[in-house]
PDB file of C-alpha atoms in Angstrom:
ATOM      1  CA  ASP A1027       4.504 -19.370  32.160  1.00  0.00           C
ATOM      2  CA  ALA A1028       2.248 -18.199  29.276  1.00  0.00           C
ATOM      3  CA  PHE A1029       1.282 -15.279  31.373  1.00  0.00           C
ATOM      4  CA  ASN A1030       4.929 -14.230  31.890  1.00  0.00           C
ATOM      5  CA  LYS A1031       5.515 -14.565  27.994  1.00  0.00           C
ATOM      6  CA  SER A1032       2.530 -12.421  27.364  1.00  0.00           C
ATOM      7  CA  ILE A1033       3.655  -9.734  29.701  1.00  0.00           C
ATOM      8  CA  ILE A1034       7.182  -9.697  28.003  1.00  0.00           C
ATOM      9  CA  GLU A1035       5.525  -9.528  24.445  1.00  0.00           C
ATOM     10  CA  PHE A1036       3.173  -6.786  25.864  1.00  0.00           C
ATOM     11  CA  ASN A1037       6.454  -4.871  27.149  1.00  0.00           C
ATOM     12  CA  LYS A1038       7.985  -5.279  23.648  1.00  0.00           C
ATOM     13  CA  THR A1039       5.225  -3.960  21.785  1.00  0.00           C
ATOM     14  CA  ALA A1040       4.684  -0.977  24.230  1.00  0.00           C
ATOM     15  CA  THR A1041       8.241  -0.292  23.721  1.00  0.00           C
ATOM     16  CA  GLU A1042       8.042  -0.455  20.083  1.00  0.00           C
ATOM     17  CA  LEU A1043       5.025   1.794  19.982  1.00  0.00           C
ATOM     18  CA  GLU A1044       7.133   4.251  22.076  1.00  0.00           C
ATOM     19  CA  GLY A1045       9.805   4.300  19.612  1.00  0.00           C
ATOM     20  CA  LEU A1046       7.332   4.736  16.516  1.00  0.00           C
ATOM     21  CA  VAL A1047       5.726   7.665  18.253  1.00  0.00           C
ATOM     22  CA  GLN A1048       9.294   9.421  18.628  1.00  0.00           C
ATOM     23  CA  LYS A1049       9.780   8.461  14.968  1.00  0.00           C
ATOM     24  CA  ASP A1050       6.485   9.860  13.869  1.00  0.00           C
ATOM     25  CA  ARG A1051       7.200  13.115  15.676  1.00  0.00           C
ATOM     26  CA  SER A1052      10.316  13.672  13.860  1.00  0.00           C
ATOM     27  CA  ASP A1053       8.862  12.565  10.405  1.00  0.00           C
ATOM     28  CA  LEU A1054       6.075  15.122  11.073  1.00  0.00           C
ATOM     29  CA  ASP A1055       8.486  17.725  12.039  1.00  0.00           C
ATOM     30  CA  ASN A1056      10.470  17.159   8.973  1.00  0.00           C
ATOM     31  CA  ILE A1057       7.208  17.456   6.869  1.00  0.00           C
ATOM     32  CA  ILE A1058       6.286  20.705   8.435  1.00  0.00           C
ATOM     33  CA  LYS A1059       9.945  22.062   8.312  1.00  0.00           C
ATOM     34  CA  PRO A1060      11.780  20.135   5.823  1.00  0.00           C
ATOM     35  CA  LYS A1061      15.600  20.243   5.720  1.00  0.00           C
ATOM     36  CA  GLU A1062      15.589  20.379   1.812  1.00  0.00           C
ATOM     37  CA  LYS A1063      12.938  22.183  -0.440  1.00  0.00           C
ATOM     38  CA  MET A1064       9.984  20.047  -1.022  1.00  0.00           C
ATOM     39  CA  LYS A1065       7.021  20.199  -3.373  1.00  0.00           C
ATOM     40  CA  THR A1066       3.572  20.673  -2.066  1.00  0.00           C
ATOM     41  CA  THR A1067       2.383  17.600  -3.521  1.00  0.00           C
ATOM     42  CA  ASP A1068       5.206  15.527  -1.836  1.00  0.00           C
ATOM     43  CA  ARG A1069       4.442  17.075   1.270  1.00  0.00           C
ATOM     44  CA  LEU A1070       0.825  16.178   0.869  1.00  0.00           C
ATOM     45  CA  VAL A1071       1.724  12.509   0.083  1.00  0.00           C
ATOM     46  CA  SER A1072       4.023  12.261   3.002  1.00  0.00           C
ATOM     47  CA  ALA A1073       1.445  13.669   5.468  1.00  0.00           C
ATOM     48  CA  MET A1074      -1.182  11.402   4.183  1.00  0.00           C
ATOM     49  CA  ASP A1075       1.109   8.381   4.388  1.00  0.00           C
ATOM     50  CA  LEU A1076       2.266   9.206   7.736  1.00  0.00           C
ATOM     51  CA  ALA A1077      -1.475   9.497   9.098  1.00  0.00           C
ATOM     52  CA  ASP A1078      -2.057   6.141   7.674  1.00  0.00           C
ATOM     53  CA  ASP A1079       1.077   4.756   9.518  1.00  0.00           C
ATOM     54  CA  ILE A1080      -0.304   6.298  12.890  1.00  0.00           C
ATOM     55  CA  ARG A1081      -3.681   4.721  12.182  1.00  0.00           C
ATOM     56  CA  ALA A1082      -2.016   1.394  11.800  1.00  0.00           C
ATOM     57  CA  GLN A1083      -0.008   1.861  15.030  1.00  0.00           C
ATOM     58  CA  LYS A1084      -3.329   2.904  16.744  1.00  0.00           C
ATOM     59  CA  GLU A1085      -4.932  -0.404  15.511  1.00  0.00           C
ATOM     60  CA  ILE A1086      -1.752  -2.360  17.126  1.00  0.00           C
ATOM     61  CA  HIS A1087      -2.356  -0.430  20.314  1.00  0.00           C
ATOM     62  CA  THR A1088      -5.992  -1.221  20.370  1.00  0.00           C
ATOM     63  CA  ALA A1089      -5.141  -4.838  20.077  1.00  0.00           C
ATOM     64  CA  LYS A1090      -2.547  -4.820  22.736  1.00  0.00           C
ATOM     65  CA  GLN A1091      -5.004  -2.719  25.001  1.00  0.00           C
ATOM     66  CA  SER A1092      -7.803  -5.275  24.490  1.00  0.00           C
ATOM     67  CA  GLU A1093      -5.251  -8.192  25.490  1.00  0.00           C
ATOM     68  CA  TRP A1094      -4.461  -6.472  28.431  1.00  0.00           C
ATOM     69  CA  GLU A1095      -7.919  -5.968  29.687  1.00  0.00           C
ATOM     70  CA  ASP A1096      -8.883  -9.465  28.699  1.00  0.00           C
ATOM     71  CA  ASN A1097      -5.911 -11.357  29.851  1.00  0.00           C
ATOM     72  CA  LEU A1098      -3.212  -9.492  31.496  1.00  0.00           C
ATOM     73  CA  ARG A1099      -4.964  -6.861  33.798  1.00  0.00           C
ATOM     74  CA  PRO A1100      -3.997  -7.525  37.413  1.00  0.00           C
ATOM     75  CA  GLU A1101      -6.747  -7.895  40.055  1.00  0.00           C
ATOM     76  CA  GLY A1102      -6.658  -6.883  43.541  1.00  0.00           C
ATOM     77  CA  LYS A1103      -3.294  -7.212  45.389  1.00  0.00           C
ATOM     78  CA  GLU A1104      -1.741  -8.228  41.821  1.00  0.00           C
ATOM     79  CA  ASN A1105      -2.250  -4.421  40.980  1.00  0.00           C
ATOM     80  CA  THR A1106       1.588  -3.588  41.316  1.00  0.00           C
ATOM     81  CA  ALA A1107       3.587  -0.365  40.409  1.00  0.00           C
ATOM     82  CA  GLU A1108       4.871  -2.212  37.490  1.00  0.00           C
ATOM     83  CA  ALA A1109       1.066  -2.949  36.121  1.00  0.00           C
ATOM     84  CA  LYS A1110       0.313   0.531  36.784  1.00  0.00           C
ATOM     85  CA  GLU A1111       3.283   1.800  34.806  1.00  0.00           C
ATOM     86  CA  PHE A1112       2.058  -0.342  31.836  1.00  0.00           C
ATOM     87  CA  VAL A1113      -1.370   1.531  31.998  1.00  0.00           C
ATOM     88  CA  THR A1114       0.299   4.916  31.986  1.00  0.00           C
ATOM     89  CA  ARG A1115       2.636   3.789  29.228  1.00  0.00           C
ATOM     90  CA  MET A1116      -0.195   2.691  27.052  1.00  0.00           C
ATOM     91  CA  SER A1117      -2.339   5.788  27.988  1.00  0.00           C
ATOM     92  CA  GLU A1118       0.615   8.133  26.863  1.00  0.00           C
ATOM     93  CA  ILE A1119       1.074   6.271  23.818  1.00  0.00           C
ATOM     94  CA  ILE A1120      -2.442   6.487  22.742  1.00  0.00           C
ATOM     95  CA  SER A1121      -2.655  10.268  23.730  1.00  0.00           C
ATOM     96  CA  LYS A1122       0.452  10.976  21.728  1.00  0.00           C
ATOM     97  CA  LEU A1123      -0.810   8.925  18.783  1.00  0.00           C
ATOM     98  CA  ASN A1124      -4.058  10.670  18.565  1.00  0.00           C
ATOM     99  CA  SER A1125      -2.303  14.035  18.629  1.00  0.00           C
ATOM    100  CA  LEU A1126       0.134  13.123  16.002  1.00  0.00           C
ATOM    101  CA  GLU A1127      -2.959  11.747  13.826  1.00  0.00           C
ATOM    102  CA  GLN A1128      -4.774  14.990  14.063  1.00  0.00           C
ATOM    103  CA  GLU A1129      -1.762  17.053  13.259  1.00  0.00           C
ATOM    104  CA  ALA A1130      -0.711  14.952  10.330  1.00  0.00           C
ATOM    105  CA  ASP A1131      -4.297  15.014   9.025  1.00  0.00           C
ATOM    106  CA  GLY A1132      -4.219  18.859   9.509  1.00  0.00           C
ATOM    107  CA  GLU A1133      -1.021  19.274   7.319  1.00  0.00           C
ATOM    108  CA  ALA A1134      -2.259  16.899   4.541  1.00  0.00           C
ATOM    109  CA  VAL A1135      -5.573  19.258   4.448  1.00  0.00           C
ATOM    110  CA  LYS A1136      -3.351  22.387   4.499  1.00  0.00           C
ATOM    111  CA  TYR A1137      -1.325  21.059   1.705  1.00  0.00           C
ATOM    112  CA  GLY A1138      -4.303  19.749  -0.212  1.00  0.00           C
ATOM    113  CA  THR A1139      -5.906  23.089  -0.004  1.00  0.00           C
ATOM    114  CA  ASP A1140      -2.542  24.697  -1.227  1.00  0.00           C
ATOM    115  CA  ILE A1141      -2.680  22.471  -4.272  1.00  0.00           C
ATOM    116  CA  VAL A1142      -6.258  23.252  -5.336  1.00  0.00           C
ATOM    117  CA  LEU A1143      -5.871  26.973  -4.848  1.00  0.00           C
ATOM    118  CA  MET A1144      -2.560  26.800  -6.829  1.00  0.00           C
ATOM    119  CA  ALA A1145      -4.260  25.051  -9.837  1.00  0.00           C
ATOM    120  CA  GLU A1146      -6.868  27.448  -9.510  1.00  0.00           C
ATOM    121  CA  PHE A1147      -4.624  30.210  -9.722  1.00  0.00           C
ATOM    122  CA  THR A1148      -2.587  28.737 -12.688  1.00  0.00           C
ATOM    123  CA  ASN A1149      -5.735  28.220 -14.590  1.00  0.00           C
ATOM    124  CA  ALA A1150      -6.851  31.835 -14.196  1.00  0.00           C
ATOM    125  CA  ARG A1151      -3.395  32.905 -15.078  1.00  0.00           C
ATOM    126  CA  SER A1152      -3.514  30.978 -18.429  1.00  0.00           C
ATOM    127  CA  GLY A1153      -6.806  32.416 -19.230  1.00  0.00           C
ATOM    128  CA  PHE A1154      -5.534  35.965 -18.715  1.00  0.00           C
ATOM    129  CA  TYR A1155      -2.496  35.509 -20.657  1.00  0.00           C
ATOM    130  CA  ASN A1156      -4.397  34.192 -23.612  1.00  0.00           C
ATOM    131  CA  TRP A1157      -6.709  37.094 -23.422  1.00  0.00           C
ATOM    132  CA  ILE A1158      -3.563  39.358 -23.572  1.00  0.00           C
ATOM    133  CA  GLU A1159      -2.078  37.435 -26.414  1.00  0.00           C
ATOM    134  CA  SER A1160      -5.277  38.065 -28.403  1.00  0.00           C
ATOM    135  CA  ALA A1161      -5.546  41.794 -27.244  1.00  0.00           C
ATOM    136  CA  GLU A1162      -1.675  42.296 -28.489  1.00  0.00           C
ATOM    137  CA  ALA A1163      -2.360  40.527 -31.673  1.00  0.00           C
ATOM    138  CA  LYS A1164      -5.252  43.016 -32.395  1.00  0.00           C
ATOM    139  CA  VAL A1165      -2.985  45.874 -31.515  1.00  0.00           C
ATOM    140  CA  LYS A1166      -0.194  44.731 -34.037  1.00  0.00           C
ATOM    141  CA  ALA A1167      -2.707  44.163 -36.736  1.00  0.00           C
ATOM    142  CA  GLY A1168      -4.407  47.551 -35.953  1.00  0.00           C
ATOM    143  CA  TYR A1169      -7.624  48.412 -37.701  1.00  0.00           C
ATOM    144  CA  ALA A1170      -8.439  47.840 -41.181  1.00  0.00           C
ATOM    145  CA  SER A1171      -8.472  50.799 -43.500  1.00  0.00           C
ATOM    146  CA  PRO A1172     -11.896  52.156 -44.475  1.00  0.00           C
ATOM    147  CA  ASN A1173     -13.125  51.458 -47.931  1.00  0.00           C
ATOM    148  CA  ASN A1174     -15.224  54.596 -48.220  1.00  0.00           C
ATOM    149  CA  LEU A1175     -15.630  57.921 -46.532  1.00  0.00           C
TER     150      LEU A1175
END
């Protein structure tokens, strides 16, 4: 009876993880190609949050996989088609989670680099504008008249 409850709980968790993988894929697609204009900083934060969520889902997967290995793994003739399906599902889930994690981390790095480069550009531009303003002030003032020849 406890074994059956554990299998039901395992199936429920696997189904939830499959749903979360689909949601994560959709969320990542919305970060990459947002429906509305999105600031780079917002994209960076969203990508980092998504990567953290995926890591949490991987921890859940690891815990359930350990439970499978320790308590639920069938032996011998008990290794039915349903048991093999669980193994396949869990393998697909972790594969997709790993792929999504890499992609989300890659997007975060890309947007983080964009932010750094934009800050450098802005600082350089403000320094250049300060130089232009001082040069224009000198042009307006002109040279001082000589006191003697």
